[in-house]
Amino acid sequence: MEKHDGATRKVGYLCDTLFFWHDTGTGGDEPSDPRKGLQPVNRHYSAPEPKKRLHELIQVSRLRDQIVDLRARPATDEEILRAHSAEHLKNMELQSQLPKGGDCGDGGSPFGHNAIDIARLSAGGAIVAMESVLSGDTDCAYALINPPGHHAERDRSLGFCLFNNASIAVAHAKEKWGLERVAIVDWDVHHGNGSQDIWWTDPSVLTISIHQDRNFPVDSGFVDERGGGEGLGHNFNIPLPPGSGNIVYEHVVENLVRPALEQFQPELILVSCGYDAAMQDPLGRMMVTTSGFKRMTALMIETASKVCDGRLVFVQEGGYCQYYVPFCGLATMEELVGADSGFSDGYAAIVEGQIRTEITAEQQAAIQSAQDAYFSSDESGGKVG
């Protein structure tokens, strides 16, 4: 386990079998319905298999003996209520008590009976991973949790998310550890609308979302959404056109995300880490491969080392291809640990030949639009950071 500077890096890893017991029912974007011709399927988009297979791949890899095991614990009401309203918590509790469970809020995000117990464990797991870094027990950490969280807003949930795990961890870091500046970098293929909503008016948290333009939610994630009130200029959206693969994502992290973080100077960086921007994902069209995730992780490690003493926490979000997600996550873990897992990308022969090697004019225009919106002075004369 070697850092880039030659020092030993202790990497915390958190997972729990209950994360793979999260029941999302059957169907696709909507529940099965014979009146609509929607047949039941045996695997919902958000079923936990991709994350389960990632965990199992890590367990049989060479990384198994080079990571520090962390144990999740449930988030308390107090911890959840730092990021969510009491009405939202009560709604999730009531729906979870229904005999067949409830829905996150959009009609296509079911969860089973007593699912709130696993959602609490997921949120608490994010806190545990974060605290292991702040305490110095680990240098960085990866929380392989489920259900995900970045779509959960202060007053409502949607998009497979009950509670905003990353934001609950950030709120805990501010309240209990006294941190004054924290950044959330979200590279899930979908817009991190929940994190944006929760921290919209708070200048102490910088939220950055790299996502496929108008994927989900279709009405959010635009470059002119920059925060409000005292938080103006502390929300950075980078919507990209479909087909933006490794070259675009790596360029964005290096030339937009890293300068924004260097300017903001956070004391801690959380990465909302989704793998649905990867090749083969059924809910995204962004074509990132394992090498892309590995390079983005390396850039985040370098940036964290520069701005916040390396304090970096990865919190699992989406990723719905049970074949490719495990290899993408393993590549991220390899870079965090600084060691070879013993496994190469089992799908490299299929996906590598589809990678674009140049940024197109459309992609460059999208990058420039996001860059201009964030780094340019606003009408009030304030500049980001």
Short mmCIF file of C-alpha atoms in Angstrom, two decimals:
data_model
loop_
_atom_site.label_atom_id
_atom_site.label_comp_id
_atom_site.label_asym_id
_atom_site.label_seq_id
_atom_site.Cartn_x
_atom_site.Cartn_y
_atom_site.Cartn_z
CA MET A 1 0.00 0.00 0.00
CA GLU A 2 2.12 2.85 -1.26
CA LYS A 3 1.13 6.45 -1.71
CA HIS A 4 2.40 8.31 -4.74
CA ASP A 5 4.92 10.00 -2.44
CA GLY A 6 6.19 6.67 -1.14
CA ALA A 7 4.48 6.78 2.27
CA THR A 8 2.12 4.06 3.49
CA ARG A 9 -1.57 4.67 2.86
CA LYS A 10 -4.15 3.02 5.08
CA VAL A 11 -7.41 2.54 3.17
CA GLY A 12 -10.60 1.91 5.10
CA TYR A 13 -13.23 -0.30 3.48
CA LEU A 14 -16.82 -0.53 4.70
CA CYS A 15 -19.48 -2.97 3.56
CA ASP A 16 -22.24 -5.04 5.16
CA THR A 17 -24.23 -8.05 3.99
CA LEU A 18 -27.48 -6.20 4.76
CA PHE A 19 -26.72 -3.74 1.96
CA PHE A 20 -27.36 -6.62 -0.44
CA TRP A 21 -30.69 -7.44 1.20
CA HIS A 22 -32.22 -4.12 0.12
CA ASP A 23 -35.34 -5.15 -1.77
CA THR A 24 -36.24 -3.03 -4.79
CA GLY A 25 -38.93 -5.32 -6.16
CA THR A 26 -39.46 -6.11 -9.83
CA GLY A 27 -39.83 -3.99 -12.94
CA GLY A 28 -37.81 -1.30 -14.68
CA ASP A 29 -38.43 2.43 -14.47
CA GLU A 30 -42.02 1.69 -13.40
CA PRO A 31 -43.62 -1.22 -11.53
CA SER A 32 -45.07 -4.04 -13.57
CA ASP A 33 -48.63 -3.30 -14.70
CA PRO A 34 -50.67 -5.59 -16.99
CA ARG A 35 -52.89 -2.67 -18.04
CA LYS A 36 -49.84 -0.90 -19.43
CA GLY A 37 -48.26 -4.03 -20.86
CA LEU A 38 -45.42 -3.82 -18.34
CA GLN A 39 -44.34 -7.34 -17.46
CA PRO A 40 -42.66 -8.15 -14.14
CA VAL A 41 -38.96 -8.90 -14.34
CA ASN A 42 -36.85 -10.75 -11.81
CA ARG A 43 -34.40 -7.92 -11.35
CA HIS A 44 -35.15 -4.22 -10.86
CA TYR A 45 -32.64 -1.71 -12.25
CA SER A 46 -31.56 -0.83 -8.72
CA ALA A 47 -31.22 -4.40 -7.43
CA PRO A 48 -28.04 -4.83 -5.37
CA GLU A 49 -26.29 -7.45 -7.53
CA PRO A 50 -23.69 -5.10 -9.10
CA LYS A 51 -22.53 -3.90 -5.68
CA LYS A 52 -22.62 -7.41 -4.25
CA ARG A 53 -20.44 -8.64 -7.10
CA LEU A 54 -18.04 -5.72 -6.57
CA HIS A 55 -17.72 -6.61 -2.88
CA GLU A 56 -17.10 -10.26 -3.70
CA LEU A 57 -14.48 -9.37 -6.30
CA ILE A 58 -12.63 -7.26 -3.74
CA GLN A 59 -12.81 -10.13 -1.24
CA VAL A 60 -11.13 -12.62 -3.60
CA SER A 61 -8.55 -10.12 -4.87
CA ARG A 62 -5.09 -9.33 -3.54
CA LEU A 63 -6.52 -6.15 -2.03
CA ARG A 64 -8.33 -8.19 0.64
CA ASP A 65 -5.31 -8.23 2.96
CA GLN A 66 -4.34 -4.61 2.27
CA ILE A 67 -7.46 -2.79 3.43
CA VAL A 68 -8.72 -1.84 6.88
CA ASP A 69 -12.17 -3.27 7.57
CA LEU A 70 -14.71 -0.80 8.93
CA ARG A 71 -18.05 -1.74 10.45
CA ALA A 72 -21.24 0.15 9.65
CA ARG A 73 -23.71 1.24 12.30
CA PRO A 74 -27.19 2.75 11.88
CA ALA A 75 -27.54 6.51 11.63
CA THR A 76 -29.60 8.03 14.43
CA ASP A 77 -32.59 10.32 13.99
CA GLU A 78 -30.43 13.24 15.09
CA GLU A 79 -27.85 12.49 12.41
CA ILE A 80 -30.44 12.08 9.65
CA LEU A 81 -32.26 15.26 10.66
CA ARG A 82 -29.13 17.36 10.10
CA ALA A 83 -29.70 16.80 6.37
CA HIS A 84 -33.43 16.00 6.13
CA SER A 85 -36.69 17.39 7.46
CA ALA A 86 -38.66 15.63 10.18
CA GLU A 87 -41.53 15.21 7.68
CA HIS A 88 -39.29 13.34 5.28
CA LEU A 89 -37.95 11.00 7.95
CA LYS A 90 -41.49 10.28 9.15
CA ASN A 91 -42.64 9.57 5.58
CA MET A 92 -39.84 7.05 5.03
CA GLU A 93 -40.66 5.39 8.36
CA LEU A 94 -44.36 5.11 7.51
CA GLN A 95 -43.75 3.73 4.02
CA SER A 96 -41.21 1.28 5.35
CA GLN A 97 -43.83 -0.07 7.76
CA LEU A 98 -46.26 -0.94 4.96
CA PRO A 99 -46.64 -4.73 4.53
CA LYS A 100 -45.01 -4.61 1.09
CA GLY A 101 -42.87 -1.52 1.62
CA GLY A 102 -43.11 1.79 -0.19
CA ASP A 103 -41.47 4.00 -2.81
CA CYS A 104 -38.79 6.67 -2.66
CA GLY A 105 -41.10 9.18 -4.30
CA ASP A 106 -41.05 8.90 -8.08
CA GLY A 107 -43.13 5.74 -8.52
CA GLY A 108 -40.20 3.76 -9.90
CA SER A 109 -38.05 3.43 -6.77
CA PRO A 110 -39.64 0.72 -4.62
CA PHE A 111 -38.27 -0.54 -1.34
CA GLY A 112 -39.36 -3.43 0.84
CA HIS A 113 -40.84 -3.82 4.30
CA ASN A 114 -38.53 -2.41 7.01
CA ALA A 115 -36.13 -1.10 4.36
CA ILE A 116 -35.50 1.94 6.54
CA ASP A 117 -33.29 -0.24 8.74
CA ILE A 118 -30.90 -0.81 5.84
CA ALA A 119 -31.14 2.83 4.76
CA ARG A 120 -30.11 3.90 8.26
CA LEU A 121 -27.17 1.49 8.10
CA SER A 122 -26.15 2.92 4.74
CA ALA A 123 -26.18 6.49 6.06
CA GLY A 124 -24.38 5.43 9.23
CA GLY A 125 -21.80 3.61 7.12
CA ALA A 126 -20.97 6.84 5.33
CA ILE A 127 -20.43 8.50 8.71
CA VAL A 128 -18.19 5.68 9.95
CA ALA A 129 -16.03 5.82 6.82
CA MET A 130 -15.75 9.60 7.11
CA GLU A 131 -14.86 9.47 10.81
CA SER A 132 -12.14 6.88 10.21
CA VAL A 133 -10.40 9.43 8.00
CA LEU A 134 -10.95 12.43 10.27
CA SER A 135 -9.69 10.48 13.28
CA GLY A 136 -6.55 9.40 11.45
CA ASP A 137 -7.37 5.69 11.76
CA THR A 138 -7.26 5.58 7.95
CA ASP A 139 -5.86 7.93 5.32
CA CYS A 140 -8.80 7.50 2.95
CA ALA A 141 -11.87 5.28 2.91
CA TYR A 142 -14.38 3.60 0.61
CA ALA A 143 -17.95 2.98 1.81
CA LEU A 144 -19.61 0.35 -0.38
CA ILE A 145 -23.11 1.09 0.87
CA ASN A 146 -26.65 0.50 -0.40
CA PRO A 147 -29.22 2.03 -0.92
CA PRO A 148 -27.56 5.04 -2.57
CA GLY A 149 -28.34 8.59 -1.55
CA HIS A 150 -27.45 11.50 -3.83
CA HIS A 151 -31.00 12.02 -5.21
CA ALA A 152 -32.54 12.40 -1.74
CA GLU A 153 -33.33 16.06 -1.11
CA ARG A 154 -34.01 17.67 2.26
CA ASP A 155 -37.77 17.10 2.05
CA ARG A 156 -38.16 14.19 -0.35
CA SER A 157 -36.54 11.11 -1.87
CA LEU A 158 -36.44 9.78 -5.40
CA GLY A 159 -34.21 7.88 -7.77
CA PHE A 160 -33.66 4.76 -5.57
CA CYS A 161 -32.48 6.94 -2.64
CA LEU A 162 -34.12 7.17 0.80
CA PHE A 163 -31.56 9.31 2.65
CA ASN A 164 -28.66 11.39 1.33
CA ASN A 165 -25.79 9.39 2.79
CA ALA A 166 -22.97 11.71 1.70
CA SER A 167 -24.76 14.80 2.99
CA ILE A 168 -25.55 13.15 6.31
CA ALA A 169 -21.83 12.39 6.67
CA VAL A 170 -20.90 15.98 5.71
CA ALA A 171 -23.39 17.43 8.20
CA HIS A 172 -21.92 15.18 10.89
CA ALA A 173 -18.40 16.34 10.01
CA LYS A 174 -19.50 19.95 10.40
CA GLU A 175 -21.49 19.44 13.60
CA LYS A 176 -19.30 16.97 15.51
CA TRP A 177 -15.85 17.55 14.05
CA GLY A 178 -16.06 21.30 13.52
CA LEU A 179 -15.12 21.28 9.85
CA GLU A 180 -15.71 24.63 8.17
CA ARG A 181 -15.33 23.67 4.50
CA VAL A 182 -16.28 20.34 2.92
CA ALA A 183 -16.62 19.40 -0.75
CA ILE A 184 -18.81 16.75 -2.40
CA VAL A 185 -17.67 15.63 -5.86
CA ASP A 186 -20.36 13.57 -7.58
CA TRP A 187 -19.49 11.61 -10.73
CA ASP A 188 -22.56 9.40 -10.81
CA VAL A 189 -24.08 9.59 -14.30
CA HIS A 190 -27.18 11.27 -12.85
CA HIS A 191 -27.32 14.77 -11.43
CA GLY A 192 -26.70 15.00 -7.68
CA ASN A 193 -29.90 16.98 -7.17
CA GLY A 194 -30.28 15.93 -3.54
CA SER A 195 -26.87 17.18 -2.45
CA GLN A 196 -27.46 20.37 -4.42
CA ASP A 197 -30.79 20.93 -2.68
CA ILE A 198 -29.52 20.26 0.85
CA TRP A 199 -26.51 22.60 0.58
CA TRP A 200 -28.03 25.19 -1.79
CA THR A 201 -27.67 28.16 0.59
CA ASP A 202 -24.66 26.95 2.59
CA PRO A 203 -21.27 28.42 1.57
CA SER A 204 -19.38 25.94 3.77
CA VAL A 205 -20.12 23.05 1.39
CA LEU A 206 -19.06 23.00 -2.25
CA THR A 207 -21.17 20.60 -4.33
CA ILE A 208 -19.86 19.51 -7.74
CA SER A 209 -21.82 17.22 -10.05
CA ILE A 210 -20.51 15.72 -13.31
CA HIS A 211 -23.42 14.05 -15.07
CA GLN A 212 -25.10 13.19 -18.34
CA ASP A 213 -27.15 16.19 -19.41
CA ARG A 214 -30.92 15.78 -18.89
CA ASN A 215 -30.68 12.13 -17.86
CA PHE A 216 -32.18 12.12 -14.36
CA PRO A 217 -33.77 14.21 -13.05
CA VAL A 218 -34.46 15.69 -16.47
CA ASP A 219 -35.28 19.14 -15.09
CA SER A 220 -32.16 19.77 -13.02
CA GLY A 221 -28.38 19.86 -13.19
CA PHE A 222 -27.92 22.90 -15.45
CA VAL A 223 -24.90 25.20 -15.38
CA ASP A 224 -26.89 28.21 -14.15
CA GLU A 225 -27.82 26.40 -10.93
CA ARG A 226 -25.05 27.86 -8.78
CA GLY A 227 -26.56 27.98 -5.30
CA GLY A 228 -28.67 30.61 -3.59
CA GLY A 229 -28.34 33.22 -0.87
CA GLU A 230 -25.03 32.92 0.93
CA GLY A 231 -24.41 29.70 -1.00
CA LEU A 232 -24.36 31.44 -4.37
CA GLY A 233 -21.35 30.20 -6.32
CA HIS A 234 -20.91 27.05 -4.27
CA ASN A 235 -22.80 24.65 -6.53
CA PHE A 236 -20.99 23.57 -9.70
CA ASN A 237 -22.89 21.55 -12.32
CA ILE A 238 -21.05 20.00 -15.26
CA PRO A 239 -23.69 18.47 -17.57
CA LEU A 240 -22.11 16.54 -20.46
CA PRO A 241 -23.56 15.17 -23.70
CA PRO A 242 -24.09 11.42 -24.13
CA GLY A 243 -20.99 9.60 -25.35
CA SER A 244 -18.57 11.59 -23.21
CA GLY A 245 -16.13 8.88 -22.17
CA ASN A 246 -12.72 8.69 -20.54
CA ILE A 247 -11.13 11.60 -22.34
CA VAL A 248 -13.92 14.02 -21.40
CA TYR A 249 -14.31 12.86 -17.80
CA GLU A 250 -10.57 12.93 -17.16
CA HIS A 251 -10.32 16.39 -18.73
CA VAL A 252 -13.19 17.68 -16.58
CA VAL A 253 -11.79 16.31 -13.32
CA GLU A 254 -8.31 17.65 -14.07
CA ASN A 255 -9.22 21.04 -15.53
CA LEU A 256 -12.52 21.98 -13.85
CA VAL A 257 -12.97 19.96 -10.66
CA ARG A 258 -9.40 20.16 -9.43
CA PRO A 259 -9.11 23.97 -9.84
CA ALA A 260 -12.48 24.43 -8.11
CA LEU A 261 -11.30 22.34 -5.16
CA GLU A 262 -7.97 24.13 -5.00
CA GLN A 263 -9.81 27.44 -4.93
CA PHE A 264 -12.31 26.33 -2.26
CA GLN A 265 -9.68 24.62 -0.06
CA PRO A 266 -11.94 22.05 1.66
CA GLU A 267 -10.83 20.27 4.80
CA LEU A 268 -12.38 17.03 3.53
CA ILE A 269 -13.50 15.72 0.14
CA LEU A 270 -16.31 13.18 -0.30
CA VAL A 271 -16.74 11.53 -3.69
CA SER A 272 -20.27 10.38 -4.50
CA CYS A 273 -19.01 7.50 -6.56
CA GLY A 274 -21.41 6.02 -9.09
CA TYR A 275 -20.37 3.62 -11.84
CA ASP A 276 -23.37 4.23 -14.09
CA ALA A 277 -21.25 6.50 -16.30
CA ALA A 278 -19.50 3.29 -17.33
CA MET A 279 -19.73 1.33 -20.54
CA GLN A 280 -22.66 -1.10 -20.71
CA ASP A 281 -24.75 0.61 -18.02
CA PRO A 282 -28.49 0.44 -18.77
CA LEU A 283 -29.22 3.88 -17.25
CA GLY A 284 -26.40 5.93 -18.76
CA ARG A 285 -24.71 6.56 -22.10
CA MET A 286 -21.33 7.96 -21.07
CA MET A 287 -18.87 5.16 -21.99
CA VAL A 288 -16.31 5.49 -19.18
CA THR A 289 -14.08 2.42 -18.70
CA THR A 290 -12.03 1.06 -15.81
CA SER A 291 -9.01 3.08 -16.91
CA GLY A 292 -11.12 6.24 -16.78
CA PHE A 293 -12.28 5.60 -13.22
CA LYS A 294 -8.74 4.75 -12.21
CA ARG A 295 -7.39 8.01 -13.64
CA MET A 296 -10.17 10.08 -12.04
CA THR A 297 -9.42 8.43 -8.70
CA ALA A 298 -5.73 9.23 -9.08
CA LEU A 299 -6.58 12.88 -9.75
CA MET A 300 -8.78 13.00 -6.65
CA ILE A 301 -5.98 11.50 -4.53
CA GLU A 302 -3.51 14.05 -5.86
CA THR A 303 -5.95 16.92 -5.24
CA ALA A 304 -6.84 15.77 -1.73
CA SER A 305 -3.14 15.45 -0.90
CA LYS A 306 -2.67 19.05 -1.98
CA VAL A 307 -5.70 20.72 -0.38
CA CYS A 308 -6.78 18.67 2.66
CA ASP A 309 -3.92 16.43 3.80
CA GLY A 310 -5.25 13.57 1.70
CA ARG A 311 -8.56 13.32 3.57
CA LEU A 312 -10.73 11.61 0.97
CA VAL A 313 -13.85 9.45 1.34
CA PHE A 314 -15.63 7.55 -1.44
CA VAL A 315 -19.34 6.89 -0.89
CA GLN A 316 -21.05 4.42 -3.22
CA GLU A 317 -23.92 5.73 -5.32
CA GLY A 318 -25.31 4.08 -8.50
CA GLY A 319 -24.09 1.59 -11.10
CA TYR A 320 -26.47 -0.92 -12.67
CA CYS A 321 -24.48 -3.24 -14.93
CA GLN A 322 -23.77 -6.36 -12.91
CA TYR A 323 -21.05 -7.36 -15.38
CA TYR A 324 -18.94 -4.22 -15.54
CA VAL A 325 -19.52 -2.41 -12.23
CA PRO A 326 -17.31 -4.86 -10.29
CA PHE A 327 -14.30 -4.13 -12.51
CA CYS A 328 -14.87 -0.36 -12.36
CA GLY A 329 -15.03 -0.45 -8.58
CA LEU A 330 -12.01 -2.71 -8.36
CA ALA A 331 -10.02 -0.24 -10.49
CA THR A 332 -10.97 2.56 -8.09
CA MET A 333 -9.91 0.46 -5.11
CA GLU A 334 -6.61 -0.45 -6.79
CA GLU A 335 -5.79 3.23 -7.17
CA LEU A 336 -6.80 4.05 -3.60
CA VAL A 337 -4.74 1.21 -2.15
CA GLY A 338 -1.87 1.67 -4.62
CA ALA A 339 -1.63 -2.03 -5.40
CA ASP A 340 -2.49 -4.55 -8.09
CA SER A 341 -5.62 -6.56 -7.34
CA GLY A 342 -4.48 -9.53 -9.41
CA PHE A 343 -7.37 -9.09 -11.86
CA SER A 344 -7.48 -7.14 -15.10
CA ASP A 345 -10.60 -5.69 -16.73
CA GLY A 346 -12.45 -8.78 -17.92
CA TYR A 347 -14.30 -6.73 -20.54
CA ALA A 348 -11.41 -4.62 -21.82
CA ALA A 349 -11.34 -6.38 -25.18
CA ILE A 350 -14.97 -5.40 -25.73
CA VAL A 351 -15.08 -1.85 -24.38
CA GLU A 352 -11.65 -0.36 -25.04
CA GLY A 353 -12.15 -0.35 -28.79
CA GLN A 354 -15.20 1.89 -28.41
CA ILE A 355 -13.37 4.71 -26.61
CA ARG A 356 -13.15 8.11 -28.27
CA THR A 357 -9.66 9.58 -28.39
CA GLU A 358 -10.63 13.19 -29.10
CA ILE A 359 -13.02 15.64 -27.49
CA THR A 360 -15.74 16.58 -29.96
CA ALA A 361 -16.92 20.11 -30.62
CA GLU A 362 -20.20 19.40 -28.81
CA GLN A 363 -18.38 18.06 -25.76
CA GLN A 364 -15.95 20.98 -25.74
CA ALA A 365 -18.84 23.43 -25.88
CA ALA A 366 -20.47 21.74 -22.86
CA ILE A 367 -17.20 21.85 -20.92
CA GLN A 368 -16.68 25.51 -21.76
CA SER A 369 -20.23 26.41 -20.77
CA ALA A 370 -19.80 24.81 -17.33
CA GLN A 371 -16.39 26.39 -16.87
CA ASP A 372 -17.62 29.85 -17.77
CA ALA A 373 -20.68 29.60 -15.52
CA TYR A 374 -18.63 28.60 -12.49
CA PHE A 375 -15.40 30.53 -12.74
CA SER A 376 -16.80 33.80 -14.08
CA SER A 377 -17.82 36.56 -11.65
CA ASP A 378 -21.54 36.86 -11.03
CA GLU A 379 -23.55 40.08 -11.20
CA SER A 380 -23.08 40.73 -7.49
CA GLY A 381 -19.34 40.80 -7.99
CA GLY A 382 -18.70 37.61 -6.03
CA LYS A 383 -16.44 34.90 -7.36
CA VAL A 384 -16.56 31.26 -6.41
CA GLY A 385 -14.46 30.07 -3.51
#
